[in-house]
mmCIF file with all atom_site columns, C-alpha atoms in Angstrom:
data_model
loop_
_atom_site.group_PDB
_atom_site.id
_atom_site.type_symbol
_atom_site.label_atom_id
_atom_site.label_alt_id
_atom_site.label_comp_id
_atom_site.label_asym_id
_atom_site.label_entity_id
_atom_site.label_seq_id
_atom_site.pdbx_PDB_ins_code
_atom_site.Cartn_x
_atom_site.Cartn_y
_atom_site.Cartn_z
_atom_site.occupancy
_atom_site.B_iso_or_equiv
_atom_site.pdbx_formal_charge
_atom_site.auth_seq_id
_atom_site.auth_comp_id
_atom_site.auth_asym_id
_atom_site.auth_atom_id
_atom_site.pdbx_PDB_model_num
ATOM 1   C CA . UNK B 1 1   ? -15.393 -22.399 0.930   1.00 0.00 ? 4   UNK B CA 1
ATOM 2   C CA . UNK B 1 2   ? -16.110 -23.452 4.375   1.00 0.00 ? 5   UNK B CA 1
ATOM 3   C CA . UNK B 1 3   ? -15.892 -21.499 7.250   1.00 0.00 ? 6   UNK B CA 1
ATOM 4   C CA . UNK B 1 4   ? -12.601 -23.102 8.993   1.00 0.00 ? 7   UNK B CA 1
ATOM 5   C CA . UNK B 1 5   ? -11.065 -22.397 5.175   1.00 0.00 ? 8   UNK B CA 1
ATOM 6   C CA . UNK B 1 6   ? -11.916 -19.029 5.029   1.00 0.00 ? 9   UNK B CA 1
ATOM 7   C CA . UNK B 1 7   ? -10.420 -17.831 8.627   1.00 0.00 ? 10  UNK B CA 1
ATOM 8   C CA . UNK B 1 8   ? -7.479  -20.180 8.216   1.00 0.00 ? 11  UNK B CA 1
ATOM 9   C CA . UNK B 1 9   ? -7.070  -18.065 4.828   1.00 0.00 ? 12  UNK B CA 1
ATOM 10  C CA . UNK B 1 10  ? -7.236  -14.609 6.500   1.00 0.00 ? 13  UNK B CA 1
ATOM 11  C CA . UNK B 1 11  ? -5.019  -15.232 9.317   1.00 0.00 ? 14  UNK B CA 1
ATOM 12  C CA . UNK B 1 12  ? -2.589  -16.126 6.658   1.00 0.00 ? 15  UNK B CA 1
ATOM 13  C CA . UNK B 1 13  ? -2.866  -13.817 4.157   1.00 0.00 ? 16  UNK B CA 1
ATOM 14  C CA . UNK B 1 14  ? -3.717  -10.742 6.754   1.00 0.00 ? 17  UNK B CA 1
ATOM 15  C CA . UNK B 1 15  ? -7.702  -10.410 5.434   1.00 0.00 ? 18  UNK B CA 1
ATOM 16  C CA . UNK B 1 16  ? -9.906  -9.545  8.741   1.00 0.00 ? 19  UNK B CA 1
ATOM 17  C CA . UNK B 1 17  ? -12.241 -11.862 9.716   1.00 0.00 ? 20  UNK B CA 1
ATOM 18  C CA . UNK B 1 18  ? -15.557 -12.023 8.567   1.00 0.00 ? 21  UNK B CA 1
ATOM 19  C CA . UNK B 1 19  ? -17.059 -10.347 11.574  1.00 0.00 ? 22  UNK B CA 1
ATOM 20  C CA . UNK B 1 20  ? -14.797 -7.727  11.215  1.00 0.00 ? 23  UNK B CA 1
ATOM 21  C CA . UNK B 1 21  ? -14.924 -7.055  7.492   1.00 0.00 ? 24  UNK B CA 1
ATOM 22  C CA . UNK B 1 22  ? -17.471 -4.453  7.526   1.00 0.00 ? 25  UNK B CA 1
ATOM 23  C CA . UNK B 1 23  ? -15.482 -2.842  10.573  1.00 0.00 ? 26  UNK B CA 1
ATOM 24  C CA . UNK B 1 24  ? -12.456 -2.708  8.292   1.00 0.00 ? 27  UNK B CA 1
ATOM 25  C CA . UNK B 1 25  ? -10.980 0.455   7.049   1.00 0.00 ? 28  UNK B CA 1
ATOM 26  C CA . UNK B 1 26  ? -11.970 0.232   3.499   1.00 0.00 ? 29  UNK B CA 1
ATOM 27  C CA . UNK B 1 27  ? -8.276  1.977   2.405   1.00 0.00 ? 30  UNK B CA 1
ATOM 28  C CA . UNK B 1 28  ? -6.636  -0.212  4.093   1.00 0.00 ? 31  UNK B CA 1
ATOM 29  C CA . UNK B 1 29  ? -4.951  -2.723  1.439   1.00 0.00 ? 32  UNK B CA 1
ATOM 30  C CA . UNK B 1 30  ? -3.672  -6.261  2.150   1.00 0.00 ? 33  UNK B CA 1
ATOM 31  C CA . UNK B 1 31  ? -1.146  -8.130  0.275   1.00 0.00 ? 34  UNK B CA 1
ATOM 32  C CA . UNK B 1 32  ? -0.466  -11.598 -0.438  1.00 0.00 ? 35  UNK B CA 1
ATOM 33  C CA . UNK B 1 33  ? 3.882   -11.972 -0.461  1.00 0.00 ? 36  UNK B CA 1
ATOM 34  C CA . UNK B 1 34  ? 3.570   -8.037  -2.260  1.00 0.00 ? 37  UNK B CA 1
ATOM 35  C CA . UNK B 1 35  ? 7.271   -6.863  -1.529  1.00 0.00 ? 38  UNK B CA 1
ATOM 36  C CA . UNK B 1 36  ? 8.142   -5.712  -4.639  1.00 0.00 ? 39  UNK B CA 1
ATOM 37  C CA . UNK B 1 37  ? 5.559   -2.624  -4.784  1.00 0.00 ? 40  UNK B CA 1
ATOM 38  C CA . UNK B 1 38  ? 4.073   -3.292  -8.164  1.00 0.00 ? 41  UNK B CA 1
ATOM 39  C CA . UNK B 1 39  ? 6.892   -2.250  -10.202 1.00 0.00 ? 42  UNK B CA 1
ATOM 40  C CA . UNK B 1 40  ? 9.757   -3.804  -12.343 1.00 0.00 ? 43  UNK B CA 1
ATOM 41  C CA . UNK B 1 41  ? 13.166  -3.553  -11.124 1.00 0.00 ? 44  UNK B CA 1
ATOM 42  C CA . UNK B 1 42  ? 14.859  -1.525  -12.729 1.00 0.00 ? 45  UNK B CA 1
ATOM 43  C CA . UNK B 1 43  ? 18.475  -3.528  -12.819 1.00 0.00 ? 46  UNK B CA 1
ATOM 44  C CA . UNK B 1 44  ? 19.805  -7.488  -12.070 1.00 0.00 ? 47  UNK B CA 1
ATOM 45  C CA . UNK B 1 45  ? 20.924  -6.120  -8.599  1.00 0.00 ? 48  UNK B CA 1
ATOM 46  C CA . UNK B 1 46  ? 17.487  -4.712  -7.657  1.00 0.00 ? 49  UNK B CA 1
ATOM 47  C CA . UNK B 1 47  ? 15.896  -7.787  -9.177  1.00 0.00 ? 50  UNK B CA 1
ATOM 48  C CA . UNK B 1 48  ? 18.083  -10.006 -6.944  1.00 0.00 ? 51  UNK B CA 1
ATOM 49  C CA . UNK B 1 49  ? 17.205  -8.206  -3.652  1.00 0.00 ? 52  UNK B CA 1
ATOM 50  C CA . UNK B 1 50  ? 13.507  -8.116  -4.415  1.00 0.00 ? 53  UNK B CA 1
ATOM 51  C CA . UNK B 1 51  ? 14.054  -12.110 -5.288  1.00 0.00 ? 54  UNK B CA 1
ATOM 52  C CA . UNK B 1 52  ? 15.833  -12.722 -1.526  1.00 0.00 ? 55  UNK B CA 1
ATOM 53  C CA . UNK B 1 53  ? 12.458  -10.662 -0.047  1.00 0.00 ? 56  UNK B CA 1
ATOM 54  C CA . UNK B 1 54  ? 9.987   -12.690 -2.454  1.00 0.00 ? 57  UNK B CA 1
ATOM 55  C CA . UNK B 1 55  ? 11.758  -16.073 -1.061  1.00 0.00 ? 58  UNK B CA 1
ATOM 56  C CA . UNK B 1 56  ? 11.643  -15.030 2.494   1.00 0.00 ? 59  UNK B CA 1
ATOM 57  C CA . UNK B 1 57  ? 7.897   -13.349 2.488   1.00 0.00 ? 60  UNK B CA 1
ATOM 58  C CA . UNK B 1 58  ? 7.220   -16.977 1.120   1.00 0.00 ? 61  UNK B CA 1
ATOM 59  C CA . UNK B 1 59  ? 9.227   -19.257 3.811   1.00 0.00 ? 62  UNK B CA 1
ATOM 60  C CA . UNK B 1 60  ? 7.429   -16.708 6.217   1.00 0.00 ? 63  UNK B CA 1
ATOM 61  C CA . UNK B 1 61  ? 3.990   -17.505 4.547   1.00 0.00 ? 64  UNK B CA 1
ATOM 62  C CA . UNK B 1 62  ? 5.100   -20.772 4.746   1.00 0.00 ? 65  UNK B CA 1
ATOM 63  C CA . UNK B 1 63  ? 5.728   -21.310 8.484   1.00 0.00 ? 66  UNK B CA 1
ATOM 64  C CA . UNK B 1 64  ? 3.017   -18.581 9.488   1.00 0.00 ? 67  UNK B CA 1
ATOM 65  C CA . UNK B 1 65  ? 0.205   -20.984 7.479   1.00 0.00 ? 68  UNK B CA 1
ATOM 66  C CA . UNK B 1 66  ? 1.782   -24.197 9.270   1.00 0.00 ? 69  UNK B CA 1
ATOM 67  C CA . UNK B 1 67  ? 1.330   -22.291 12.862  1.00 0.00 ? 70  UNK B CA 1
ATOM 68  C CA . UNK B 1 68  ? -1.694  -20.439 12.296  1.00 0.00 ? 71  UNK B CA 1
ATOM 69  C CA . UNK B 1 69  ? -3.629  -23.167 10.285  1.00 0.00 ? 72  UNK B CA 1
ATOM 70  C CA . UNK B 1 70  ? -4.135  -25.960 13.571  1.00 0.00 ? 73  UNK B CA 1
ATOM 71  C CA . UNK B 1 71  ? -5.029  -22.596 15.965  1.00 0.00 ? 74  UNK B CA 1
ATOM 72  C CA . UNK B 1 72  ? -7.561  -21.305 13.863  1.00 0.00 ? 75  UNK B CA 1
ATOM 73  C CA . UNK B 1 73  ? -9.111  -25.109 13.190  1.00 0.00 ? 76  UNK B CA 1
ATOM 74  C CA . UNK B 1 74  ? -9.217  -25.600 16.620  1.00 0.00 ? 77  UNK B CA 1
ATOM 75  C CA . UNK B 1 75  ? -10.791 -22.428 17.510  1.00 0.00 ? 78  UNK B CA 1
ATOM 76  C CA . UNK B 1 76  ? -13.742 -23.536 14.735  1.00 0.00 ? 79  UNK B CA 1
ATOM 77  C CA . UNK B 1 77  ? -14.039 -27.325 14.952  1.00 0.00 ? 80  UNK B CA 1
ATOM 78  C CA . UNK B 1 78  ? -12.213 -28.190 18.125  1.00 0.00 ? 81  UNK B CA 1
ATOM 79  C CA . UNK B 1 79  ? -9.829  -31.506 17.806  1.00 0.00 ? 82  UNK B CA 1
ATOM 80  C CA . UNK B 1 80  ? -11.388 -32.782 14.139  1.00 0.00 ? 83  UNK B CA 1
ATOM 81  C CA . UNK B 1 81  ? -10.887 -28.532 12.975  1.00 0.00 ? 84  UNK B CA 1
ATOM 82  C CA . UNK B 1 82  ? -7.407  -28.997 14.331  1.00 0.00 ? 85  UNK B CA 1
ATOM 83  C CA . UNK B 1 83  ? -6.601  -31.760 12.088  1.00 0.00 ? 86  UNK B CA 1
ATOM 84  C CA . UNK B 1 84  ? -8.250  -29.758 9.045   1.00 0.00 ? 87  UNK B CA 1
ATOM 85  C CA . UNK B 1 85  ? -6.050  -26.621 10.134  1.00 0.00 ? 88  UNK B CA 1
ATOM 86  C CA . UNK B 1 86  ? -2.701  -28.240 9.488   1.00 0.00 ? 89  UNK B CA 1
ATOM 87  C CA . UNK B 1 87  ? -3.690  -30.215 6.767   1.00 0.00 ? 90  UNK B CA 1
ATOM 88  C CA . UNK B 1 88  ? -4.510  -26.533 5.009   1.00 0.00 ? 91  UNK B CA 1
ATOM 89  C CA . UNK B 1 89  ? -1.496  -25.434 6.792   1.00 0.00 ? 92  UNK B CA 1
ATOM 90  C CA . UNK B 1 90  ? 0.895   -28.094 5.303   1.00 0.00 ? 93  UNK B CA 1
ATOM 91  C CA . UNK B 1 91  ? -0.676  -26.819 2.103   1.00 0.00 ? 94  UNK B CA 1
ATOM 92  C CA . UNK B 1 92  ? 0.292   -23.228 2.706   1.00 0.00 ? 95  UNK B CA 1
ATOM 93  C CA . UNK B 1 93  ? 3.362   -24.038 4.373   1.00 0.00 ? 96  UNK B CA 1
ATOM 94  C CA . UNK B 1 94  ? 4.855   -26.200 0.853   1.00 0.00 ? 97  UNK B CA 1
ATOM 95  C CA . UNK B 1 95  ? 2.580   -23.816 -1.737  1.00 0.00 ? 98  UNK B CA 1
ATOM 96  C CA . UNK B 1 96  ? 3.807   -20.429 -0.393  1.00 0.00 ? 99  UNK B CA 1
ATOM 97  C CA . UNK B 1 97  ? 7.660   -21.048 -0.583  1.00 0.00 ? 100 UNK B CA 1
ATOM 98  C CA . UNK B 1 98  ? 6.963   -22.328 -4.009  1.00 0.00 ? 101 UNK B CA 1
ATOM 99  C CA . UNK B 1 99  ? 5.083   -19.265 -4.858  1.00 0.00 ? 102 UNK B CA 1
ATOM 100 C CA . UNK B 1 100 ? 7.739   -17.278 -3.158  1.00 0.00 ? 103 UNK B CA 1
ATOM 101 C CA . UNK B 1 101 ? 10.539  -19.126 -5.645  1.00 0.00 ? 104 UNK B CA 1
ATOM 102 C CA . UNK B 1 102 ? 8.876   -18.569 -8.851  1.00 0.00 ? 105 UNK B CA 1
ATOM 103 C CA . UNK B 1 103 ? 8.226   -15.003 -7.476  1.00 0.00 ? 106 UNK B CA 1
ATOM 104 C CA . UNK B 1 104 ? 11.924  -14.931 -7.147  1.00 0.00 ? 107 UNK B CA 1
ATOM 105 C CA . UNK B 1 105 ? 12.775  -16.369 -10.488 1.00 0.00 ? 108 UNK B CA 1
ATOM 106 C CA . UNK B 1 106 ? 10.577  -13.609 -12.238 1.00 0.00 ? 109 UNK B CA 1
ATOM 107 C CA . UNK B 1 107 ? 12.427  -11.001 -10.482 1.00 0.00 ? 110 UNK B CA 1
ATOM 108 C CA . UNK B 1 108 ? 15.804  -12.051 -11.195 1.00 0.00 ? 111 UNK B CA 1
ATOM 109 C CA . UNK B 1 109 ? 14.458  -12.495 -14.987 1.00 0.00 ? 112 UNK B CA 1
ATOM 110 C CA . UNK B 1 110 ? 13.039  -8.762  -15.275 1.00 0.00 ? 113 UNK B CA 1
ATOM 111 C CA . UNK B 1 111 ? 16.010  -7.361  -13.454 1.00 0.00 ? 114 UNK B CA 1
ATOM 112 C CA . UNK B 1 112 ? 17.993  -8.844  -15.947 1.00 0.00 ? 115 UNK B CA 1
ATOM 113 C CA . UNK B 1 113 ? 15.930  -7.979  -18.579 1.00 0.00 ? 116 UNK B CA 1
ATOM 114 C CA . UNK B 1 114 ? 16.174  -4.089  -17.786 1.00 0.00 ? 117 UNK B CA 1
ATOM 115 C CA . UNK B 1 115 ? 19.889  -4.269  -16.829 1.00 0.00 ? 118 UNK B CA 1
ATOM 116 C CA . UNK B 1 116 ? 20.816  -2.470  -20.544 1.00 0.00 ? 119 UNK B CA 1
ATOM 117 C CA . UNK B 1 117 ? 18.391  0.240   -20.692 1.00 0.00 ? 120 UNK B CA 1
ATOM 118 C CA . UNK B 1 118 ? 19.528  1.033   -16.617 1.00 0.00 ? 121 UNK B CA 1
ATOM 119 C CA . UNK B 1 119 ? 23.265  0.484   -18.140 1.00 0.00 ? 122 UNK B CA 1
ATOM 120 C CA . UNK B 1 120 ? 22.342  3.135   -21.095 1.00 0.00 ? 123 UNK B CA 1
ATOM 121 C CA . UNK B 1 121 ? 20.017  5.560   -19.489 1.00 0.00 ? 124 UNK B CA 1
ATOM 122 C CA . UNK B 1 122 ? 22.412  6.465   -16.331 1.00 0.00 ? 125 UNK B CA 1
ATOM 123 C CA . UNK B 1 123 ? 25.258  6.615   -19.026 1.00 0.00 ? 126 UNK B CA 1
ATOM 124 C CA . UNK B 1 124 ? 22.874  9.508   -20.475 1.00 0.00 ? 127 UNK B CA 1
ATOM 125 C CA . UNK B 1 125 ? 22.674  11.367  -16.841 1.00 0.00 ? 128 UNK B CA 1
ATOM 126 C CA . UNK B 1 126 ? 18.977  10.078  -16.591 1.00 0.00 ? 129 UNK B CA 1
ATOM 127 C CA . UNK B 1 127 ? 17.720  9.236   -13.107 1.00 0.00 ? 130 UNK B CA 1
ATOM 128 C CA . UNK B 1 128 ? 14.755  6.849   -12.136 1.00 0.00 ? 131 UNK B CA 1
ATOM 129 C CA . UNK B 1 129 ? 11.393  8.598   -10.929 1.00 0.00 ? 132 UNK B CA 1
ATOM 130 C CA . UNK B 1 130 ? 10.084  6.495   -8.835  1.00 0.00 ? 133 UNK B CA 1
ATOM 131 C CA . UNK B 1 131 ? 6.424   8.273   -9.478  1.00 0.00 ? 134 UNK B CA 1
ATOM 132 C CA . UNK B 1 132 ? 6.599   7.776   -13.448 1.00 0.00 ? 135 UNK B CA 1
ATOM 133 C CA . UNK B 1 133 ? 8.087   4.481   -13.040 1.00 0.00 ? 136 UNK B CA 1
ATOM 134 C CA . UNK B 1 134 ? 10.641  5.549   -15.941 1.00 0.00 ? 137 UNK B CA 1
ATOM 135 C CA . UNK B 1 135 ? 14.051  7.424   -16.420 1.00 0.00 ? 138 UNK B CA 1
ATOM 136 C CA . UNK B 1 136 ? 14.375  11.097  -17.149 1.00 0.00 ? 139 UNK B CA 1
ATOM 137 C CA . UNK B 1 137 ? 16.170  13.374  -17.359 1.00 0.00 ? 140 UNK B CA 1
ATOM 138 C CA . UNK B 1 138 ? 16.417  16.087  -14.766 1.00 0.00 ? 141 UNK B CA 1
ATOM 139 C CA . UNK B 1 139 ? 17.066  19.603  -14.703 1.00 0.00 ? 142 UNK B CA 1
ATOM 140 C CA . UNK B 1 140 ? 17.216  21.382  -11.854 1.00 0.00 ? 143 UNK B CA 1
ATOM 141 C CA . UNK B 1 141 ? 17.321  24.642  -13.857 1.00 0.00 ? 144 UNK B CA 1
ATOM 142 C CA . UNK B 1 142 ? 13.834  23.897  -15.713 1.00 0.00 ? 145 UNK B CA 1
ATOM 143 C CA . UNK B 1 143 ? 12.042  22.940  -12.340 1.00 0.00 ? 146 UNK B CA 1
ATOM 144 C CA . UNK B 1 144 ? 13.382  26.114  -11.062 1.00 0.00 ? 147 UNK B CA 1
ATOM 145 C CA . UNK B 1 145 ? 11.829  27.880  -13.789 1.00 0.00 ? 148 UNK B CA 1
ATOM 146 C CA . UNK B 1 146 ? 8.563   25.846  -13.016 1.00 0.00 ? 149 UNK B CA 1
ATOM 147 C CA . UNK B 1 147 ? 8.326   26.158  -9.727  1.00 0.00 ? 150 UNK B CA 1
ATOM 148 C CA . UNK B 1 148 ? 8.732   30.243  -10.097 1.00 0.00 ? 151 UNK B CA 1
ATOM 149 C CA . UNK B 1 149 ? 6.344   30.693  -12.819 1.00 0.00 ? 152 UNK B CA 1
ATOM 150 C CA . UNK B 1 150 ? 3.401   32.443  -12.546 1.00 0.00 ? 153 UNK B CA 1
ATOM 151 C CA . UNK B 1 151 ? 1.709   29.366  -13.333 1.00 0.00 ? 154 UNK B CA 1
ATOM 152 C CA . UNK B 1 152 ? 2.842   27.476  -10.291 1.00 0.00 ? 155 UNK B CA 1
ATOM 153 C CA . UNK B 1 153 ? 1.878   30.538  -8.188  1.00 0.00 ? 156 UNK B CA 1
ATOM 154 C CA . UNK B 1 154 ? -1.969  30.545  -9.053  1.00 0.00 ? 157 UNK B CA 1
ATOM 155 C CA . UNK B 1 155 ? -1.761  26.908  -8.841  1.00 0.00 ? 158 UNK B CA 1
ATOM 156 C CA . UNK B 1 156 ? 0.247   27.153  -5.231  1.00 0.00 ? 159 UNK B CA 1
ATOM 157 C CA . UNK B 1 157 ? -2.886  29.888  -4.274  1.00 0.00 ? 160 UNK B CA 1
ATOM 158 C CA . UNK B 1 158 ? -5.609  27.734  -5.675  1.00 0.00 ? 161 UNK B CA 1
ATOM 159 C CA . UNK B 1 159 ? -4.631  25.205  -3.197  1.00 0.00 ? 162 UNK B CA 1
ATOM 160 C CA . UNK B 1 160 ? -4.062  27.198  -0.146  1.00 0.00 ? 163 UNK B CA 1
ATOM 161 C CA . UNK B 1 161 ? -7.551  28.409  -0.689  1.00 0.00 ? 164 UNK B CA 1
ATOM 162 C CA . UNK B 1 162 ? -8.917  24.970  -1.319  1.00 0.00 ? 165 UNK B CA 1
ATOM 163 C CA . UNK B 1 163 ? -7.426  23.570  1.493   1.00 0.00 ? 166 UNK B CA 1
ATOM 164 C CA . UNK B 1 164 ? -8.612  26.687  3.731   1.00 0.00 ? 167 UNK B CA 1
ATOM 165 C CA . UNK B 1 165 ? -12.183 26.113  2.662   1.00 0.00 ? 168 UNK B CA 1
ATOM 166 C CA . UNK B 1 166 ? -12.109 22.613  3.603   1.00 0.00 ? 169 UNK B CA 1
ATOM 167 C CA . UNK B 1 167 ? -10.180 23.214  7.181   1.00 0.00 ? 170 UNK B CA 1
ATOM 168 C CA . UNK B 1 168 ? -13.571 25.655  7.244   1.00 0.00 ? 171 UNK B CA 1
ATOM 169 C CA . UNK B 1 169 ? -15.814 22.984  6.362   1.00 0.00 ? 172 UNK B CA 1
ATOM 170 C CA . UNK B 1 170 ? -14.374 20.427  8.660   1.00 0.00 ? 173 UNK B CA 1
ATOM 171 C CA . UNK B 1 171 ? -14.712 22.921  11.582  1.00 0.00 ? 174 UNK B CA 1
ATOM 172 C CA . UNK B 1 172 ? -18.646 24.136  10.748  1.00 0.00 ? 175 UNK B CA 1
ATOM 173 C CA . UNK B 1 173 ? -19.208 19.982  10.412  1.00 0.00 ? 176 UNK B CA 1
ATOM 174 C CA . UNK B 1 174 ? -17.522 19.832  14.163  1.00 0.00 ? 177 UNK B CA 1
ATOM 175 C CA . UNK B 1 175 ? -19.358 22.857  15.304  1.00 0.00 ? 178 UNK B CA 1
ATOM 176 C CA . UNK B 1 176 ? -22.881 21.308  14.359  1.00 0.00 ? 179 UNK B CA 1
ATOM 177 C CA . UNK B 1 177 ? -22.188 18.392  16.150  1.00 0.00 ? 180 UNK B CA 1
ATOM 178 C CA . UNK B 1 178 ? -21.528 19.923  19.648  1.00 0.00 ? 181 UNK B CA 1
ATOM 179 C CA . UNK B 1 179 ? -24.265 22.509  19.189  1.00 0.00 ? 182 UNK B CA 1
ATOM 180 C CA . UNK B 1 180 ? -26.633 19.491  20.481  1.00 0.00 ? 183 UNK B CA 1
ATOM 181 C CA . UNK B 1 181 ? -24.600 19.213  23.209  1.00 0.00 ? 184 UNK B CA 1
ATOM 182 C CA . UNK B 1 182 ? -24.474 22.387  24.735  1.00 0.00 ? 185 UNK B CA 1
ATOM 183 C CA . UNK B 1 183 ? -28.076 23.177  24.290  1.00 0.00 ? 186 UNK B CA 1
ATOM 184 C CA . UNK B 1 184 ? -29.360 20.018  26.352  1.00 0.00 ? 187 UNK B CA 1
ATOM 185 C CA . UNK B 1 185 ? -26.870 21.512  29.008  1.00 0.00 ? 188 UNK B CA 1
ATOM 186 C CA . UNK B 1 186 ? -28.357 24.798  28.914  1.00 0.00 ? 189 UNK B CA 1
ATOM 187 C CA . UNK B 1 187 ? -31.699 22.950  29.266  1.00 0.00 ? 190 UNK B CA 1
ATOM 188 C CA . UNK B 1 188 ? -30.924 20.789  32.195  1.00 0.00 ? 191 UNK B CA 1
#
């Protein structure tokens, strides 16, 4: 991949630069047209508003790639990089809305698909854990009992202490670094 192709496809699909990959924050994440957080919806309805943002995140792709695409050829290649720009543009401006449709289509289709068990498992008094990715049951008498057990307690203390020990270690890493510091001033 050439060098106009590759920044044309960051500034579309939010990837740094090459110059600044190694700068990046490595836990930072980018997405290409991800608005549906990696899970199934759970009903038609949700599967219908995750299709309207899968449509729009691609018309947005779409017209972002037909903008961006000339600018960042330019910026490479001058007039000739312009003219490769919004040729890749044009392709990301009719390839992303398609993308964004079929996106859509496999929304509406799972949403549909999961419509019965959502039907039958809120008919049992089952609510959807977003953490689990499934539908449970709650009680709010059993995670009383949890949370008061003696269990939860040592667990509750382990932490406190863990997080005290590292608030400890953060501080002696700090201290060590302006120790440096105040001894050249004491020298000078």
């Amino acid at each position: 991949m050439s060098t106009l192709q590759e920044e044309s496809l960051s500034s579309v699909v939010g990837q740094p630069p090459d110059g600044e990959k190694k700068k990046a924050n490595t836990k930072k994440k980018y997405r290409v047209l991800n608005v549906n957080e990696g899970s199934a919806p759970k009903h038609l309805g949700q599967g219908i508003s995750r299709a309207i943002g899968s449509v729009a995140a691609g018309a947005g792709g779409g017209v972002a790639a037909l903008v961006a695409g000339p600018v960042v050829g330019a910026r490479a290649g001058g007039a000739s990089g312009a003219a490769k720009g919004f040729g890749m543009g044009l392709a990301g401006a009719v390839a992303l809305p398609v993308i964004g449709v079929f996106g859509a289509v496999g929304q509406i289709v799972q949403g549909a698909v999961n419509t019965p068990k959502a039907i039958m498992a809120t008919s049992e008094g089952k609510e959807w854990d977003p953490v689990t990715q499934s539908w449970i049951l709650y009680s709010l008498a059993a995670e009383r009992d949890l949370l008061l057990s003696q269990a939860a307690e040592d667990e509750l203390q382990e932490w406190i202490s863990e997080q005290k020990r590292l608030a400890k270690e953060d501080d002696d890493d700090n201290n060590d670094d302006e120790q440096p510091q105040k001894k050249k001033q004491v020298q000078n």
